[in-house]
PDB file of C-alpha atoms in Angstrom:
ATOM      1  CA  MET N   1      65.634  25.600  16.180  1.00  0.00           C
ATOM      2  CA  ARG N   2      63.223  28.395  15.327  1.00  0.00           C
ATOM      3  CA  ARG N   3      60.071  27.813  13.301  1.00  0.00           C
ATOM      4  CA  ASP N   4      59.641  29.505   9.939  1.00  0.00           C
ATOM      5  CA  ARG N   5      55.939  30.242  10.055  1.00  0.00           C
ATOM      6  CA  LYS N   6      55.885  31.862   6.627  1.00  0.00           C
ATOM      7  CA  ILE N   7      56.251  28.452   4.997  1.00  0.00           C
ATOM      8  CA  VAL N   8      53.019  26.481   5.024  1.00  0.00           C
ATOM      9  CA  TRP N   9      52.543  23.274   3.076  1.00  0.00           C
ATOM     10  CA  HIS N  10      49.890  20.625   2.577  1.00  0.00           C
ATOM     11  CA  PRO N  11      50.606  16.904   2.213  1.00  0.00           C
ATOM     12  CA  ALA N  12      50.741  15.192  -1.132  1.00  0.00           C
ATOM     13  CA  GLY N  13      48.370  12.246  -1.380  1.00  0.00           C
ATOM     14  CA  VAL N  14      49.665   8.694  -1.595  1.00  0.00           C
ATOM     15  CA  ALA N  15      48.651   8.562  -5.260  1.00  0.00           C
ATOM     16  CA  ALA N  16      51.229  11.276  -6.034  1.00  0.00           C
ATOM     17  CA  ILE N  17      54.061   8.867  -5.190  1.00  0.00           C
ATOM     18  CA  ALA N  18      53.175   6.175  -7.731  1.00  0.00           C
ATOM     19  CA  GLY N  19      55.480   6.156 -10.726  1.00  0.00           C
ATOM     20  CA  LYS N  20      57.876   8.758  -9.358  1.00  0.00           C
ATOM     21  CA  ARG N  21      61.569   8.002  -9.761  1.00  0.00           C
ATOM     22  CA  VAL N  22      63.540   8.431  -6.570  1.00  0.00           C
ATOM     23  CA  ILE N  23      67.257   8.049  -5.817  1.00  0.00           C
ATOM     24  CA  VAL N  24      68.225   7.639  -2.154  1.00  0.00           C
ATOM     25  CA  VAL N  25      71.942   7.945  -1.475  1.00  0.00           C
ATOM     26  CA  GLY N  26      72.384   6.041   1.766  1.00  0.00           C
ATOM     27  CA  GLY N  27      69.086   4.198   1.327  1.00  0.00           C
ATOM     28  CA  THR N  28      70.405   0.850   2.553  1.00  0.00           C
ATOM     29  CA  GLY N  29      70.109   1.531   6.293  1.00  0.00           C
ATOM     30  CA  GLY N  30      68.475   3.668   8.967  1.00  0.00           C
ATOM     31  CA  ILE N  31      66.273   6.551   7.871  1.00  0.00           C
ATOM     32  CA  GLY N  32      67.233   6.213   4.204  1.00  0.00           C
ATOM     33  CA  ARG N  33      66.119   2.608   4.123  1.00  0.00           C
ATOM     34  CA  ALA N  34      62.839   3.436   5.873  1.00  0.00           C
ATOM     35  CA  ILE N  35      62.076   6.179   3.350  1.00  0.00           C
ATOM     36  CA  SER N  36      63.057   3.972   0.406  1.00  0.00           C
ATOM     37  CA  ARG N  37      60.832   1.091   1.519  1.00  0.00           C
ATOM     38  CA  LEU N  38      57.881   3.372   2.205  1.00  0.00           C
ATOM     39  CA  LEU N  39      58.071   5.152  -1.155  1.00  0.00           C
ATOM     40  CA  ALA N  40      58.529   1.859  -3.011  1.00  0.00           C
ATOM     41  CA  SER N  41      55.521   0.351  -1.230  1.00  0.00           C
ATOM     42  CA  HIS N  42      53.395   3.196  -2.657  1.00  0.00           C
ATOM     43  CA  GLY N  43      54.543   2.640  -6.230  1.00  0.00           C
ATOM     44  CA  ALA N  44      57.688   4.746  -6.611  1.00  0.00           C
ATOM     45  CA  ASP N  45      60.617   3.457  -8.661  1.00  0.00           C
ATOM     46  CA  VAL N  46      63.397   3.600  -6.071  1.00  0.00           C
ATOM     47  CA  THR N  47      67.166   3.321  -6.518  1.00  0.00           C
ATOM     48  CA  VAL N  48      69.310   3.109  -3.385  1.00  0.00           C
ATOM     49  CA  VAL N  49      73.058   3.598  -3.047  1.00  0.00           C
ATOM     50  CA  GLY N  50      75.116   2.129  -0.221  1.00  0.00           C
ATOM     51  CA  ARG N  51      77.471  -0.610   0.935  1.00  0.00           C
ATOM     52  CA  ARG N  52      75.143  -3.422   2.033  1.00  0.00           C
ATOM     53  CA  PHE N  53      71.742  -4.170   0.549  1.00  0.00           C
ATOM     54  CA  ARG N  54      69.205  -5.572   3.003  1.00  0.00           C
ATOM     55  CA  ASP N  55      66.155  -5.582   0.741  1.00  0.00           C
ATOM     56  CA  ALA N  56      67.027  -8.157  -1.901  1.00  0.00           C
ATOM     57  CA  ASP N  57      63.467  -9.469  -1.539  1.00  0.00           C
ATOM     58  CA  ARG N  58      62.122  -6.159  -2.845  1.00  0.00           C
ATOM     59  CA  PRO N  59      62.015  -6.138  -6.671  1.00  0.00           C
ATOM     60  CA  ASP N  60      60.728  -2.553  -6.501  1.00  0.00           C
ATOM     61  CA  ILE N  61      64.079  -1.298  -5.146  1.00  0.00           C
ATOM     62  CA  VAL N  62      67.237  -1.195  -7.299  1.00  0.00           C
ATOM     63  CA  PHE N  63      70.567  -1.399  -5.476  1.00  0.00           C
ATOM     64  CA  VAL N  64      73.745   0.379  -6.596  1.00  0.00           C
ATOM     65  CA  PRO N  65      76.768  -0.621  -4.456  1.00  0.00           C
ATOM     66  CA  ALA N  66      79.289   2.037  -3.437  1.00  0.00           C
ATOM     67  CA  ASP N  67      81.581   2.906  -0.528  1.00  0.00           C
ATOM     68  CA  LEU N  68      80.557   6.525  -0.104  1.00  0.00           C
ATOM     69  CA  GLY N  69      83.409   7.248   2.275  1.00  0.00           C
ATOM     70  CA  LEU N  70      85.714   7.260  -0.751  1.00  0.00           C
ATOM     71  CA  MET N  71      85.509  10.267  -3.029  1.00  0.00           C
ATOM     72  CA  GLY N  72      86.465   8.333  -6.150  1.00  0.00           C
ATOM     73  CA  GLU N  73      83.563   5.959  -5.496  1.00  0.00           C
ATOM     74  CA  ALA N  74      81.231   8.895  -4.896  1.00  0.00           C
ATOM     75  CA  ARG N  75      82.164  10.435  -8.228  1.00  0.00           C
ATOM     76  CA  ARG N  76      81.948   7.106 -10.074  1.00  0.00           C
ATOM     77  CA  VAL N  77      78.505   6.201  -8.811  1.00  0.00           C
ATOM     78  CA  ALA N  78      77.188   9.728  -9.375  1.00  0.00           C
ATOM     79  CA  GLU N  79      78.149   9.571 -13.040  1.00  0.00           C
ATOM     80  CA  GLU N  80      76.430   6.175 -13.367  1.00  0.00           C
ATOM     81  CA  LEU N  81      73.150   7.071 -11.666  1.00  0.00           C
ATOM     82  CA  PRO N  82      70.167   7.826 -13.967  1.00  0.00           C
ATOM     83  CA  ALA N  83      69.716  11.371 -12.685  1.00  0.00           C
ATOM     84  CA  GLU N  84      68.189  12.575 -15.956  1.00  0.00           C
ATOM     85  CA  ASN N  85      65.006  10.604 -15.259  1.00  0.00           C
ATOM     86  CA  ALA N  86      64.838  11.184 -11.507  1.00  0.00           C
ATOM     87  CA  ASP N  87      62.130  13.232  -9.826  1.00  0.00           C
ATOM     88  CA  ILE N  88      63.637  13.247  -6.335  1.00  0.00           C
ATOM     89  CA  LEU N  89      67.196  12.860  -5.032  1.00  0.00           C
ATOM     90  CA  ILE N  90      67.627  12.268  -1.288  1.00  0.00           C
ATOM     91  CA  PHE N  91      70.924  12.189   0.636  1.00  0.00           C
ATOM     92  CA  THR N  92      70.733  10.365   3.977  1.00  0.00           C
ATOM     93  CA  THR N  93      74.096   8.672   4.478  1.00  0.00           C
ATOM     94  CA  GLY N  94      76.012   9.843   7.532  1.00  0.00           C
ATOM     95  CA  ILE N  95      77.874   9.042  10.740  1.00  0.00           C
ATOM     96  CA  PHE N  96      79.067  10.905  13.837  1.00  0.00           C
ATOM     97  CA  ALA N  97      82.694  11.880  14.386  1.00  0.00           C
ATOM     98  CA  ALA N  98      84.767   9.594  16.618  1.00  0.00           C
ATOM     99  CA  PRO N  99      86.496  10.736  19.861  1.00  0.00           C
ATOM    100  CA  HIS N 100      89.833  10.603  18.039  1.00  0.00           C
ATOM    101  CA  ARG N 101      90.402  11.807  14.483  1.00  0.00           C
ATOM    102  CA  GLN N 102      89.800   9.129  11.859  1.00  0.00           C
ATOM    103  CA  MET N 103      90.877   9.427   8.234  1.00  0.00           C
ATOM    104  CA  THR N 104      89.676   7.677   5.121  1.00  0.00           C
ATOM    105  CA  ALA N 105      92.092   6.250   2.558  1.00  0.00           C
ATOM    106  CA  ASP N 106      91.731   9.594   0.761  1.00  0.00           C
ATOM    107  CA  GLY N 107      93.114  11.480   3.753  1.00  0.00           C
ATOM    108  CA  ILE N 108      89.733  13.050   4.594  1.00  0.00           C
ATOM    109  CA  GLU N 109      88.384  13.201   8.151  1.00  0.00           C
ATOM    110  CA  ARG N 110      85.915  10.322   8.171  1.00  0.00           C
ATOM    111  CA  ASP N 111      82.773  12.103   9.345  1.00  0.00           C
ATOM    112  CA  LEU N 112      83.329  14.871   6.795  1.00  0.00           C
ATOM    113  CA  ALA N 113      83.869  12.329   4.014  1.00  0.00           C
ATOM    114  CA  VAL N 114      80.855  10.135   4.770  1.00  0.00           C
ATOM    115  CA  SER N 115      78.402  12.798   5.909  1.00  0.00           C
ATOM    116  CA  TYR N 116      79.166  15.771   3.641  1.00  0.00           C
ATOM    117  CA  LEU N 117      82.009  15.789   1.133  1.00  0.00           C
ATOM    118  CA  ASN N 118      80.713  12.833  -0.891  1.00  0.00           C
ATOM    119  CA  ARG N 119      77.487  14.796  -1.400  1.00  0.00           C
ATOM    120  CA  PHE N 120      79.469  17.816  -2.597  1.00  0.00           C
ATOM    121  CA  VAL N 121      81.356  15.625  -5.086  1.00  0.00           C
ATOM    122  CA  MET N 122      78.290  13.724  -6.268  1.00  0.00           C
ATOM    123  CA  LEU N 123      76.261  16.866  -6.871  1.00  0.00           C
ATOM    124  CA  ARG N 124      78.849  18.098  -9.369  1.00  0.00           C
ATOM    125  CA  SER N 125      77.544  15.386 -11.664  1.00  0.00           C
ATOM    126  CA  LEU N 126      73.987  14.941 -10.413  1.00  0.00           C
ATOM    127  CA  ALA N 127      72.620  18.483 -10.035  1.00  0.00           C
ATOM    128  CA  PRO N 128      73.095  19.645 -13.662  1.00  0.00           C
ATOM    129  CA  ARG N 129      71.480  16.430 -14.973  1.00  0.00           C
ATOM    130  CA  LEU N 130      68.701  15.982 -12.426  1.00  0.00           C
ATOM    131  CA  GLY N 131      65.293  15.565 -14.019  1.00  0.00           C
ATOM    132  CA  ARG N 132      66.413  16.696 -17.454  1.00  0.00           C
ATOM    133  CA  ASP N 133      64.541  13.875 -19.246  1.00  0.00           C
ATOM    134  CA  ARG N 134      61.682  13.336 -16.790  1.00  0.00           C
ATOM    135  CA  ARG N 135      58.270  12.140 -17.858  1.00  0.00           C
ATOM    136  CA  ASP N 136      56.464  14.402 -15.377  1.00  0.00           C
ATOM    137  CA  THR N 137      57.413  18.076 -15.560  1.00  0.00           C
ATOM    138  CA  ALA N 138      54.510  19.382 -13.479  1.00  0.00           C
ATOM    139  CA  PHE N 139      56.942  20.206 -10.671  1.00  0.00           C
ATOM    140  CA  ARG N 140      60.653  20.894 -10.352  1.00  0.00           C
ATOM    141  CA  PRO N 141      62.943  17.974  -9.623  1.00  0.00           C
ATOM    142  CA  ARG N 142      63.830  18.051  -5.936  1.00  0.00           C
ATOM    143  CA  ILE N 143      66.909  17.453  -3.804  1.00  0.00           C
ATOM    144  CA  PHE N 144      66.596  16.718  -0.080  1.00  0.00           C
ATOM    145  CA  VAL N 145      69.763  16.860   2.028  1.00  0.00           C
ATOM    146  CA  MET N 146      69.481  15.265   5.449  1.00  0.00           C
ATOM    147  CA  GLY N 147      71.539  16.664   8.302  1.00  0.00           C
ATOM    148  CA  TYR N 148      70.853  18.978  11.218  1.00  0.00           C
ATOM    149  CA  PRO N 149      70.078  22.372   9.654  1.00  0.00           C
ATOM    150  CA  GLY N 150      68.895  25.283  11.731  1.00  0.00           C
ATOM    151  CA  THR N 151      70.876  24.278  14.827  1.00  0.00           C
ATOM    152  CA  GLY N 152      73.380  27.150  14.720  1.00  0.00           C
ATOM    153  CA  ALA N 153      76.485  25.353  13.422  1.00  0.00           C
ATOM    154  CA  ALA N 154      78.555  27.614  11.142  1.00  0.00           C
ATOM    155  CA  GLY N 155      81.548  25.330  10.530  1.00  0.00           C
ATOM    156  CA  ASP N 156      85.162  26.370  10.038  1.00  0.00           C
ATOM    157  CA  PRO N 157      86.152  26.762   6.377  1.00  0.00           C
ATOM    158  CA  GLY N 158      89.710  27.480   7.540  1.00  0.00           C
ATOM    159  CA  ASP N 159      90.032  23.983   9.024  1.00  0.00           C
ATOM    160  CA  LEU N 160      87.474  21.989   7.078  1.00  0.00           C
ATOM    161  CA  ASN N 161      89.442  18.745   7.314  1.00  0.00           C
ATOM    162  CA  ALA N 162      90.138  19.197  11.062  1.00  0.00           C
ATOM    163  CA  GLU N 163      93.890  19.069  10.551  1.00  0.00           C
ATOM    164  CA  ARG N 164      94.883  21.939  12.853  1.00  0.00           C
ATOM    165  CA  ARG N 165      92.759  20.981  15.833  1.00  0.00           C
ATOM    166  CA  TYR N 166      90.441  18.034  16.279  1.00  0.00           C
ATOM    167  CA  THR N 167      87.436  17.604  18.518  1.00  0.00           C
ATOM    168  CA  ALA N 168      84.551  15.292  17.707  1.00  0.00           C
ATOM    169  CA  LEU N 169      82.054  18.124  18.156  1.00  0.00           C
ATOM    170  CA  GLY N 170      84.042  20.556  16.029  1.00  0.00           C
ATOM    171  CA  ALA N 171      84.448  18.025  13.232  1.00  0.00           C
ATOM    172  CA  HIS N 172      80.775  17.145  13.286  1.00  0.00           C
ATOM    173  CA  LYS N 173      79.791  20.815  13.198  1.00  0.00           C
ATOM    174  CA  ASN N 174      81.650  21.074   9.894  1.00  0.00           C
ATOM    175  CA  THR N 175      79.425  18.360   8.428  1.00  0.00           C
ATOM    176  CA  ILE N 176      76.263  19.889   9.915  1.00  0.00           C
ATOM    177  CA  ALA N 177      77.097  23.339   8.576  1.00  0.00           C
ATOM    178  CA  GLY N 178      78.287  21.962   5.247  1.00  0.00           C
ATOM    179  CA  ASN N 179      75.019  20.187   4.559  1.00  0.00           C
ATOM    180  CA  GLU N 180      72.926  23.223   5.452  1.00  0.00           C
ATOM    181  CA  MET N 181      75.054  25.453   3.224  1.00  0.00           C
ATOM    182  CA  LEU N 182      74.887  22.902   0.435  1.00  0.00           C
ATOM    183  CA  VAL N 183      71.098  23.316   0.363  1.00  0.00           C
ATOM    184  CA  ILE N 184      71.304  27.115   0.299  1.00  0.00           C
ATOM    185  CA  ASP N 185      74.034  27.088  -2.343  1.00  0.00           C
ATOM    186  CA  LEU N 186      72.127  24.656  -4.567  1.00  0.00           C
ATOM    187  CA  ALA N 187      69.016  26.836  -4.368  1.00  0.00           C
ATOM    188  CA  ARG N 188      70.853  29.894  -5.623  1.00  0.00           C
ATOM    189  CA  ARG N 189      72.861  28.093  -8.323  1.00  0.00           C
ATOM    190  CA  PHE N 190      70.089  25.851  -9.648  1.00  0.00           C
ATOM    191  CA  PRO N 191      66.760  27.709  -9.383  1.00  0.00           C
ATOM    192  CA  GLY N 192      65.173  25.114 -11.666  1.00  0.00           C
ATOM    193  CA  ILE N 193      65.645  22.507  -8.924  1.00  0.00           C
ATOM    194  CA  GLY N 194      63.958  22.548  -5.528  1.00  0.00           C
ATOM    195  CA  SER N 195      66.596  22.085  -2.798  1.00  0.00           C
ATOM    196  CA  PHE N 196      65.598  21.404   0.803  1.00  0.00           C
ATOM    197  CA  GLY N 197      67.185  20.484   4.124  1.00  0.00           C
ATOM    198  CA  LEU N 198      65.838  17.842   6.498  1.00  0.00           C
ATOM    199  CA  ASN N 199      66.560  17.709  10.225  1.00  0.00           C
ATOM    200  CA  PRO N 200      65.259  14.388  11.615  1.00  0.00           C
ATOM    201  CA  GLY N 201      66.308  15.185  15.175  1.00  0.00           C
ATOM    202  CA  LEU N 202      66.965  12.250  17.486  1.00  0.00           C
ATOM    203  CA  ILE N 203      66.045   8.959  15.813  1.00  0.00           C
ATOM    204  CA  ARG N 204      67.026   5.417  16.743  1.00  0.00           C
ATOM    205  CA  THR N 205      69.430   4.236  14.009  1.00  0.00           C
ATOM    206  CA  ASP N 206      73.024   2.937  13.760  1.00  0.00           C
ATOM    207  CA  ILE N 207      74.471   6.416  13.148  1.00  0.00           C
ATOM    208  CA  ARG N 208      76.059   6.621  16.611  1.00  0.00           C
ATOM    209  CA  GLY N 209      78.017   3.398  16.128  1.00  0.00           C
ATOM    210  CA  ASN N 210      81.184   5.281  15.163  1.00  0.00           C
ATOM    211  CA  PRO N 211      81.726   7.247  18.402  1.00  0.00           C
ATOM    212  CA  LEU N 212      80.163   4.614  20.701  1.00  0.00           C
ATOM    213  CA  GLY N 213      81.635   1.470  19.137  1.00  0.00           C
ATOM    214  CA  GLU N 214      79.594  -0.498  16.620  1.00  0.00           C
ATOM    215  CA  ASN N 215      77.309  -2.981  18.433  1.00  0.00           C
ATOM    216  CA  SER N 216      79.108  -2.366  21.738  1.00  0.00           C
ATOM    217  CA  LEU N 217      77.176  -2.609  24.999  1.00  0.00           C
ATOM    218  CA  ARG N 218      77.264   1.170  25.334  1.00  0.00           C
ATOM    219  CA  HIS N 219      75.948   1.561  21.787  1.00  0.00           C
ATOM    220  CA  ARG N 220      73.071  -0.833  22.413  1.00  0.00           C
ATOM    221  CA  ILE N 221      72.126   0.841  25.702  1.00  0.00           C
ATOM    222  CA  VAL N 222      72.131   4.322  24.160  1.00  0.00           C
ATOM    223  CA  GLU N 223      70.015   3.243  21.189  1.00  0.00           C
ATOM    224  CA  THR N 224      67.575   1.451  23.478  1.00  0.00           C
ATOM    225  CA  LEU N 225      67.112   4.608  25.541  1.00  0.00           C
ATOM    226  CA  ILE N 226      66.695   6.703  22.396  1.00  0.00           C
ATOM    227  CA  GLY N 227      64.100   4.214  21.190  1.00  0.00           C
ATOM    228  CA  LEU N 228      62.088   4.806  24.376  1.00  0.00           C
ATOM    229  CA  LEU N 229      62.189   8.587  24.033  1.00  0.00           C
ATOM    230  CA  ALA N 230      62.177   9.274  20.284  1.00  0.00           C
ATOM    231  CA  PRO N 231      60.451   8.011  17.145  1.00  0.00           C
ATOM    232  CA  ASP N 232      62.015   5.261  15.074  1.00  0.00           C
ATOM    233  CA  ALA N 233      63.083   5.542  11.440  1.00  0.00           C
ATOM    234  CA  ASP N 234      59.804   4.143  10.096  1.00  0.00           C
ATOM    235  CA  SER N 235      57.771   6.683  12.058  1.00  0.00           C
ATOM    236  CA  TYR N 236      59.922   9.512  10.739  1.00  0.00           C
ATOM    237  CA  ALA N 237      59.575   8.213   7.171  1.00  0.00           C
ATOM    238  CA  ARG N 238      55.777   8.206   7.460  1.00  0.00           C
ATOM    239  CA  ARG N 239      55.848  11.776   8.751  1.00  0.00           C
ATOM    240  CA  ILE N 240      58.224  13.162   6.116  1.00  0.00           C
ATOM    241  CA  ALA N 241      56.946  11.317   3.016  1.00  0.00           C
ATOM    242  CA  PRO N 242      53.922  13.633   2.475  1.00  0.00           C
ATOM    243  CA  LEU N 243      56.346  16.579   2.322  1.00  0.00           C
ATOM    244  CA  LEU N 244      58.539  15.139  -0.423  1.00  0.00           C
ATOM    245  CA  LEU N 245      55.945  15.605  -3.153  1.00  0.00           C
ATOM    246  CA  SER N 246      53.869  18.412  -1.685  1.00  0.00           C
ATOM    247  CA  PRO N 247      52.883  20.826  -4.482  1.00  0.00           C
ATOM    248  CA  ASP N 248      53.399  23.711  -2.056  1.00  0.00           C
ATOM    249  CA  LEU N 249      57.182  23.261  -2.231  1.00  0.00           C
ATOM    250  CA  GLU N 250      57.078  24.769  -5.712  1.00  0.00           C
ATOM    251  CA  ARG N 251      56.735  28.145  -3.990  1.00  0.00           C
ATOM    252  CA  PHE N 252      59.862  27.741  -1.868  1.00  0.00           C
ATOM    253  CA  ASN N 253      63.515  26.910  -2.393  1.00  0.00           C
ATOM    254  CA  GLY N 254      66.287  26.400   0.128  1.00  0.00           C
ATOM    255  CA  ALA N 255      63.786  25.716   2.946  1.00  0.00           C
ATOM    256  CA  MET N 256      64.579  23.520   5.963  1.00  0.00           C
ATOM    257  CA  PHE N 257      62.258  21.178   7.881  1.00  0.00           C
ATOM    258  CA  ASP N 258      62.402  19.601  11.337  1.00  0.00           C
ATOM    259  CA  ARG N 259      61.528  16.046  12.404  1.00  0.00           C
ATOM    260  CA  LYS N 260      57.812  16.871  12.349  1.00  0.00           C
ATOM    261  CA  ALA N 261      58.178  18.278   8.820  1.00  0.00           C
ATOM    262  CA  ARG N 262      57.633  21.835  10.096  1.00  0.00           C
ATOM    263  CA  ALA N 263      59.598  24.584   8.365  1.00  0.00           C
ATOM    264  CA  ILE N 264      62.500  25.990  10.399  1.00  0.00           C
ATOM    265  CA  LEU N 265      64.681  29.048   9.938  1.00  0.00           C
ATOM    266  CA  PRO N 266      68.231  28.614   8.606  1.00  0.00           C
ATOM    267  CA  THR N 267      71.263  29.248  10.795  1.00  0.00           C
ATOM    268  CA  ALA N 268      71.747  33.022  11.029  1.00  0.00           C
ATOM    269  CA  ALA N 269      75.555  32.814  10.784  1.00  0.00           C
ATOM    270  CA  LEU N 270      75.391  31.353   7.279  1.00  0.00           C
ATOM    271  CA  THR N 271      75.787  34.607   5.374  1.00  0.00           C
ATOM    272  CA  PRO N 272      76.475  34.620   1.614  1.00  0.00           C
ATOM    273  CA  ASP N 273      80.158  35.430   2.239  1.00  0.00           C
ATOM    274  CA  HIS N 274      80.529  32.600   4.748  1.00  0.00           C
ATOM    275  CA  ILE N 275      78.832  30.155   2.395  1.00  0.00           C
ATOM    276  CA  ASP N 276      81.151  31.192  -0.437  1.00  0.00           C
ATOM    277  CA  ARG N 277      84.204  30.608   1.774  1.00  0.00           C
ATOM    278  CA  PHE N 278      82.923  27.210   2.859  1.00  0.00           C
ATOM    279  CA  MET N 279      82.094  26.104  -0.691  1.00  0.00           C
ATOM    280  CA  THR N 280      85.532  27.264  -1.875  1.00  0.00           C
ATOM    281  CA  ALA N 281      87.199  25.284   0.919  1.00  0.00           C
ATOM    282  CA  SER N 282      85.096  22.240  -0.012  1.00  0.00           C
ATOM    283  CA  GLU N 283      86.097  22.555  -3.641  1.00  0.00           C
ATOM    284  CA  ARG N 284      89.758  22.855  -2.718  1.00  0.00           C
ATOM    285  CA  LEU N 285      89.601  19.742  -0.524  1.00  0.00           C
ATOM    286  CA  ALA N 286      87.660  17.740  -3.124  1.00  0.00           C
ATOM    287  CA  GLN N 287      89.679  18.969  -6.126  1.00  0.00           C
ATOM    288  CA  PRO N 288      91.535  15.672  -6.831  1.00  0.00           C
ATOM    289  CA  TRP N 289      88.169  14.007  -7.415  1.00  0.00           C
ATOM    290  CA  LEU N 290      86.664  16.870  -9.398  1.00  0.00           C
ATOM    291  CA  GLU N 291      89.330  17.195 -12.072  1.00  0.00           C
ATOM    292  CA  GLY N 292      88.053  16.159 -15.464  1.00  0.00           C
ATOM    293  CA  ALA N 293      84.456  16.014 -14.249  1.00  0.00           C
ATOM    294  CA  SER N 294      82.034  16.382 -17.124  1.00  0.00           C
ATOM    295  CA  SER N 295      79.563  18.669 -15.356  1.00  0.00           C
ATOM    296  CA  PRO N 296      79.795  22.448 -14.768  1.00  0.00           C
ATOM    297  CA  ARG N 297      81.082  24.021 -11.584  1.00  0.00           C
ATOM    298  CA  LEU N 298      78.764  24.186  -8.582  1.00  0.00           C
TER     299      LEU N 298
END
């Protein structure tokens, strides 16, 4: 990744978090959970979306259950979420592709479904409504998309669902590229919203359970080694939280940030034409779950 030294920002103080309304899609585990708990502990009103809620003892966090690997569920929960009053929307849910191609009940390659396409579907409903009825209009509502932007992945819009040829790396590059392009595309389509990409780098979480085998010996060994070499989810949350509400982000849109919250340059291969082809392919794949949607086209 290459640094973008033209983007300089200063941290928002802890007091800026109090009273803000935050939605974290995937906020029930890993990095999403760490961010949700940290923001809630500083006074934010936090709503998390996911399959299993582990913070029932936290009255400051509202849980919305959903299986985000299913596009119908993604669309349903998006239409139910109170986006109109939200200040910040964060997408963190994700997995890694398995050694052999896995499909969801919708017929979508599993990594693509869980890590990217649900976000594409949900944003059809969420982006046009985000922050429309907010109490605080001093800054634009903001969307943060977590993935691995700036790493050079361009994706293959001609085989988005990995039906012609499958490799775990190729499939995962589609999700990496898709999330980076989603940020860039949102910035150009919705200039009234701040859209940003987050690259947390190597963090100890459960995200590698899919290729390594959930809770297998190999999985536990790998995560233990990662824990010795890299920061944990709570450390990352503490580092990234001051960025989320920084007033300096009002001057930028479509920017990407690394695990130390430093601005990084986008992938050079993501030209406007390539992004258009990828978004068109995403729309075509997601079409069964977009028909009849009440919001305008992304």
